[in-house]
Amino acid sequence: MPAASIDLPLDDLLRQTDGNLAKGFRAIKMKVGRERLGEDVARVKAMRAHLGEEFPLMVDANMKWTVDQAIRAARALQPYDLTWIEEPTIPDDPAGHARIVRDGGVPIAAGENLRTLWEFKQYIAAEAVTYPEPDVTNCGGVTPFMKIARLAEAFNLPVTTHGAHDDRGRDAHC
C-alpha cells in the first residue's frame, strides 16, 4: 500500500490519490498530525472535495497528538465525514482514547500497537475505540486475532485489519 510523506504538497497528494483510484482502491487514508491543525483541516477539506461526499476517507495521526489535541482535531475534522481517525494518541492510554471517542465526535480506529486480547478488552470495555484494529503480526497470530474479532463482535464493533494483509480493494495511504 503506497504511503505518502506527511509533507507531500497538496497537488502531489491529490495526483497520488488519482493514481490510487485508477488502481481500483475504494477508500483513501491520509496522514495528519502537522504542527498547525489548520493545515491538516485544509488538506482534509481538499481531499474530501476531491473524492466527493460518499467516498470513504480516513486519516491517520500516527500518535502525534495529546488527548486534548486529538479532541480539538476531531472536532475540527467533523464536517468532512471521516470514516475514522486512526491512532490519534499513544496506545497505552485507553482512558484518553475514551475521551477522544466521547468528546471528539469522530470514530476512532486503534489497536495496531496493542499486543494482547486483554488490551483490546480494556479498550472495548472503556468505549475507547470505534474500529478495533488488530495487526495479526503484533497480537500473536491468527488465533488471538480471531478472539479479538469475536470480542469486538460481542460489542457490535466492526474490526479493521492492520498490516500483513493484501491491499487489493483496501484503502490507499496518501
C-alpha positions as a LaTeX table, in Angstrom:
\begin{tabular}{lrrr}
\hline
Residue & $x$ (\AA) & $y$ (\AA) & $z$ (\AA) \\
\hline
Met1 & 0.00 & 0.00 & 0.00 \\
Pro2 & 1.56 & 3.30 & $-1.00$ \\
Ala3 & 2.19 & 5.71 & 1.85 \\
Ala4 & 2.91 & 9.36 & 1.21 \\
Ser5 & 5.01 & 11.62 & 3.35 \\
Ile6 & 3.04 & 13.88 & 5.65 \\
Asp7 & 4.80 & 16.77 & 3.87 \\
Leu8 & 3.69 & 15.88 & 0.34 \\
Pro9 & 2.40 & 19.07 & $-1.32$ \\
Leu10 & $-1.38$ & 19.10 & $-1.77$ \\
Asp11 & $-1.28$ & 18.97 & $-5.59$ \\
Asp12 & 1.01 & 15.92 & $-5.42$ \\
Leu13 & $-1.22$ & 14.33 & $-2.78$ \\
Leu14 & $-4.29$ & 14.70 & $-5.00$ \\
Arg15 & $-2.37$ & 13.36 & $-8.01$ \\
Gln16 & $-1.22$ & 10.38 & $-5.96$ \\
Thr17 & $-4.81$ & 9.84 & $-4.89$ \\
Asp18 & $-5.95$ & 9.82 & $-8.51$ \\
Gly19 & $-3.33$ & 7.19 & $-9.25$ \\
Asn20 & $-4.58$ & 5.04 & $-6.38$ \\
Leu21 & $-8.18$ & 5.46 & $-7.53$ \\
Ala22 & $-7.14$ & 4.39 & $-11.03$ \\
Lys23 & $-5.69$ & 1.22 & $-9.46$ \\
Gly24 & $-9.12$ & 0.44 & $-8.02$ \\
Phe25 & $-8.74$ & 1.47 & $-4.40$ \\
Arg26 & $-12.14$ & 2.00 & $-2.80$ \\
Ala27 & $-11.08$ & 4.06 & 0.22 \\
Ile28 & $-8.35$ & 6.57 & 0.96 \\
Lys29 & $-6.42$ & 7.11 & 4.17 \\
Met30 & $-4.25$ & 10.20 & 4.51 \\
Lys31 & $-1.73$ & 11.34 & 7.08 \\
Val32 & $-2.47$ & 14.15 & 9.53 \\
Gly33 & $-0.59$ & 15.50 & 12.52 \\
Arg34 & 1.13 & 18.64 & 11.33 \\
Glu35 & 2.20 & 21.26 & 13.84 \\
Arg36 & $-0.65$ & 23.54 & 12.74 \\
Leu37 & $-4.10$ & 21.95 & 12.89 \\
Gly38 & $-5.34$ & 24.40 & 10.26 \\
Glu39 & $-3.01$ & 22.80 & 7.70 \\
Asp40 & $-4.47$ & 19.35 & 8.40 \\
Val41 & $-8.01$ & 20.70 & 8.18 \\
Ala42 & $-7.29$ & 22.41 & 4.84 \\
Arg43 & $-5.79$ & 19.21 & 3.39 \\
Val44 & $-8.67$ & 17.04 & 4.60 \\
Lys45 & $-11.17$ & 19.57 & 3.23 \\
Ala46 & $-9.41$ & 19.49 & $-0.15$ \\
Met47 & $-9.30$ & 15.68 & $-0.17$ \\
Arg48 & $-12.99$ & 15.47 & 0.73 \\
Ala49 & $-13.86$ & 17.87 & $-2.11$ \\
His50 & $-11.65$ & 15.85 & $-4.47$ \\
Leu51 & $-13.21$ & 12.49 & $-3.55$ \\
Gly52 & $-16.82$ & 13.61 & $-3.12$ \\
Glu53 & $-19.16$ & 13.22 & $-0.19$ \\
Glu54 & $-19.77$ & 9.47 & $-0.26$ \\
Phe55 & $-16.23$ & 8.18 & $-0.75$ \\
Pro56 & $-14.67$ & 6.57 & 2.38 \\
Leu57 & $-11.94$ & 8.83 & 3.78 \\
Met58 & $-9.86$ & 8.06 & 6.85 \\
Val59 & $-7.00$ & 9.95 & 8.48 \\
Asp60 & $-4.03$ & 8.57 & 10.41 \\
Ala61 & $-2.36$ & 10.73 & 13.07 \\
Asn62 & 0.33 & 8.17 & 13.95 \\
Met63 & 0.13 & 9.07 & 17.67 \\
Lys64 & 1.16 & 12.71 & 17.05 \\
Trp65 & $-1.41$ & 14.31 & 19.36 \\
Thr66 & $-2.10$ & 14.59 & 23.04 \\
Val67 & $-5.63$ & 13.68 & 24.08 \\
Asp68 & $-6.69$ & 17.34 & 24.15 \\
Gln69 & $-5.11$ & 17.99 & 20.75 \\
Ala70 & $-6.88$ & 14.92 & 19.33 \\
Ile71 & $-10.24$ & 16.13 & 20.62 \\
Arg72 & $-9.66$ & 19.56 & 19.06 \\
Ala73 & $-8.60$ & 17.94 & 15.78 \\
Ala74 & $-11.57$ & 15.57 & 15.73 \\
Arg75 & $-13.97$ & 18.45 & 16.28 \\
Ala76 & $-12.30$ & 20.48 & 13.52 \\
Leu77 & $-12.48$ & 17.49 & 11.15 \\
Gln78 & $-16.13$ & 16.59 & 11.88 \\
Pro79 & $-17.52$ & 18.44 & 8.83 \\
Tyr80 & $-15.57$ & 16.18 & 6.46 \\
Asp81 & $-17.41$ & 12.94 & 7.31 \\
Leu82 & $-14.37$ & 10.83 & 8.10 \\
Thr83 & $-14.76$ & 7.09 & 8.43 \\
Trp84 & $-12.26$ & 7.34 & 11.30 \\
Ile85 & $-9.22$ & 8.96 & 12.81 \\
Glu86 & $-6.54$ & 6.33 & 13.30 \\
Glu87 & $-4.04$ & 6.33 & 16.17 \\
Pro88 & $-4.80$ & 9.81 & 17.47 \\
Thr89 & $-2.58$ & 9.39 & 20.56 \\
Ile90 & $-0.31$ & 6.91 & 22.33 \\
Pro91 & $-1.69$ & 3.36 & 22.62 \\
Asp92 & $-1.20$ & 2.91 & 26.35 \\
Asp93 & $-3.98$ & 5.37 & 27.28 \\
Pro94 & $-7.41$ & 3.73 & 26.99 \\
Ala95 & $-8.95$ & 6.42 & 29.21 \\
Gly96 & $-7.61$ & 9.12 & 26.90 \\
His97 & $-8.92$ & 7.31 & 23.84 \\
Ala98 & $-12.32$ & 7.05 & 25.55 \\
Arg99 & $-12.30$ & 10.84 & 25.98 \\
Ile100 & $-11.43$ & 11.29 & 22.31 \\
Val101 & $-14.27$ & 8.99 & 21.24 \\
Arg102 & $-16.73$ & 10.66 & 23.62 \\
Asp103 & $-15.75$ & 14.30 & 23.11 \\
Gly104 & $-14.29$ & 14.36 & 19.59 \\
Gly105 & $-17.34$ & 13.28 & 17.64 \\
Val106 & $-15.40$ & 11.24 & 15.05 \\
Pro107 & $-14.98$ & 7.45 & 15.08 \\
Ile108 & $-11.57$ & 6.21 & 16.23 \\
Ala109 & $-9.57$ & 3.28 & 14.86 \\
Ala110 & $-6.91$ & 1.97 & 17.23 \\
Gly111 & $-5.14$ & $-1.21$ & 18.14 \\
Glu112 & $-2.30$ & $-1.76$ & 15.69 \\
Asn113 & 0.11 & $-1.34$ & 18.61 \\
Leu114 & $-1.90$ & $-3.38$ & 21.10 \\
Arg115 & $-0.46$ & $-6.82$ & 21.72 \\
Thr116 & $-2.96$ & $-8.83$ & 23.74 \\
Leu117 & $-6.62$ & $-9.74$ & 23.94 \\
Trp118 & $-6.60$ & $-8.12$ & 27.40 \\
Glu119 & $-5.50$ & $-4.77$ & 25.95 \\
Phe120 & $-8.29$ & $-4.91$ & 23.38 \\
Lys121 & $-10.74$ & $-5.85$ & 26.14 \\
Gln122 & $-9.71$ & $-2.74$ & 28.09 \\
Tyr123 & $-10.23$ & $-0.51$ & 25.04 \\
Ile124 & $-13.55$ & $-2.05$ & 24.04 \\
Ala125 & $-15.00$ & $-2.12$ & 27.57 \\
Ala126 & $-13.95$ & 1.52 & 28.12 \\
Glu127 & $-15.60$ & 2.55 & 24.81 \\
Ala128 & $-12.16$ & 3.82 & 23.78 \\
Val129 & $-12.30$ & 2.56 & 20.19 \\
Thr130 & $-14.88$ & 2.57 & 17.42 \\
Tyr131 & $-12.95$ & 0.37 & 14.99 \\
Pro132 & $-10.65$ & $-2.12$ & 16.75 \\
Glu133 & $-7.62$ & $-2.56$ & 14.51 \\
Pro134 & $-5.58$ & $-5.63$ & 15.42 \\
Asp135 & $-2.43$ & $-6.41$ & 13.50 \\
Val136 & $-2.07$ & $-10.18$ & 13.16 \\
Thr137 & 1.71 & $-9.87$ & 13.36 \\
Asn138 & 1.54 & $-7.84$ & 16.61 \\
Cys139 & $-1.27$ & $-9.54$ & 18.50 \\
Gly140 & 0.11 & $-13.06$ & 18.43 \\
Gly141 & $-1.19$ & $-14.54$ & 15.20 \\
Val142 & $-4.44$ & $-15.65$ & 13.66 \\
Thr143 & $-5.95$ & $-17.29$ & 16.77 \\
Pro144 & $-5.65$ & $-14.21$ & 19.03 \\
Phe145 & $-6.76$ & $-12.04$ & 16.09 \\
Met146 & $-9.95$ & $-14.11$ & 15.80 \\
Lys147 & $-10.55$ & $-13.82$ & 19.56 \\
Ile148 & $-10.22$ & $-10.05$ & 19.30 \\
Ala149 & $-12.64$ & $-10.06$ & 16.36 \\
Arg150 & $-15.18$ & $-12.10$ & 18.37 \\
Leu151 & $-14.78$ & $-9.74$ & 21.33 \\
Ala152 & $-15.44$ & $-6.75$ & 19.06 \\
Glu153 & $-18.45$ & $-8.53$ & 17.56 \\
Ala154 & $-19.88$ & $-9.04$ & 21.05 \\
Phe155 & $-19.85$ & $-5.24$ & 21.42 \\
Asn156 & $-21.19$ & $-4.72$ & 17.88 \\
Leu157 & $-17.95$ & $-3.07$ & 16.72 \\
Pro158 & $-16.58$ & $-3.54$ & 13.20 \\
Val159 & $-12.98$ & $-4.75$ & 13.02 \\
Thr160 & $-10.48$ & $-3.41$ & 10.53 \\
Thr161 & $-7.19$ & $-5.17$ & 9.98 \\
His162 & $-3.80$ & $-3.55$ & 10.16 \\
Gly163 & $-0.70$ & $-4.78$ & 8.39 \\
Ala164 & 0.05 & $-8.18$ & 6.92 \\
His165 & $-2.88$ & $-8.05$ & 4.53 \\
Asp166 & $-3.49$ & $-7.98$ & 0.83 \\
Asp167 & $-4.08$ & $-4.38$ & $-0.30$ \\
Arg168 & $-6.35$ & $-5.15$ & $-3.23$ \\
Gly169 & $-9.68$ & $-3.49$ & $-2.56$ \\
Arg170 & $-8.48$ & $-1.89$ & 0.66 \\
Asp171 & $-7.64$ & 1.70 & 1.45 \\
Ala172 & $-4.76$ & 3.55 & $-0.13$ \\
His173 & $-2.44$ & 5.59 & 2.09 \\
Cys174 & $-1.91$ & 9.14 & 0.89 \\
\hline
\end{tabular}
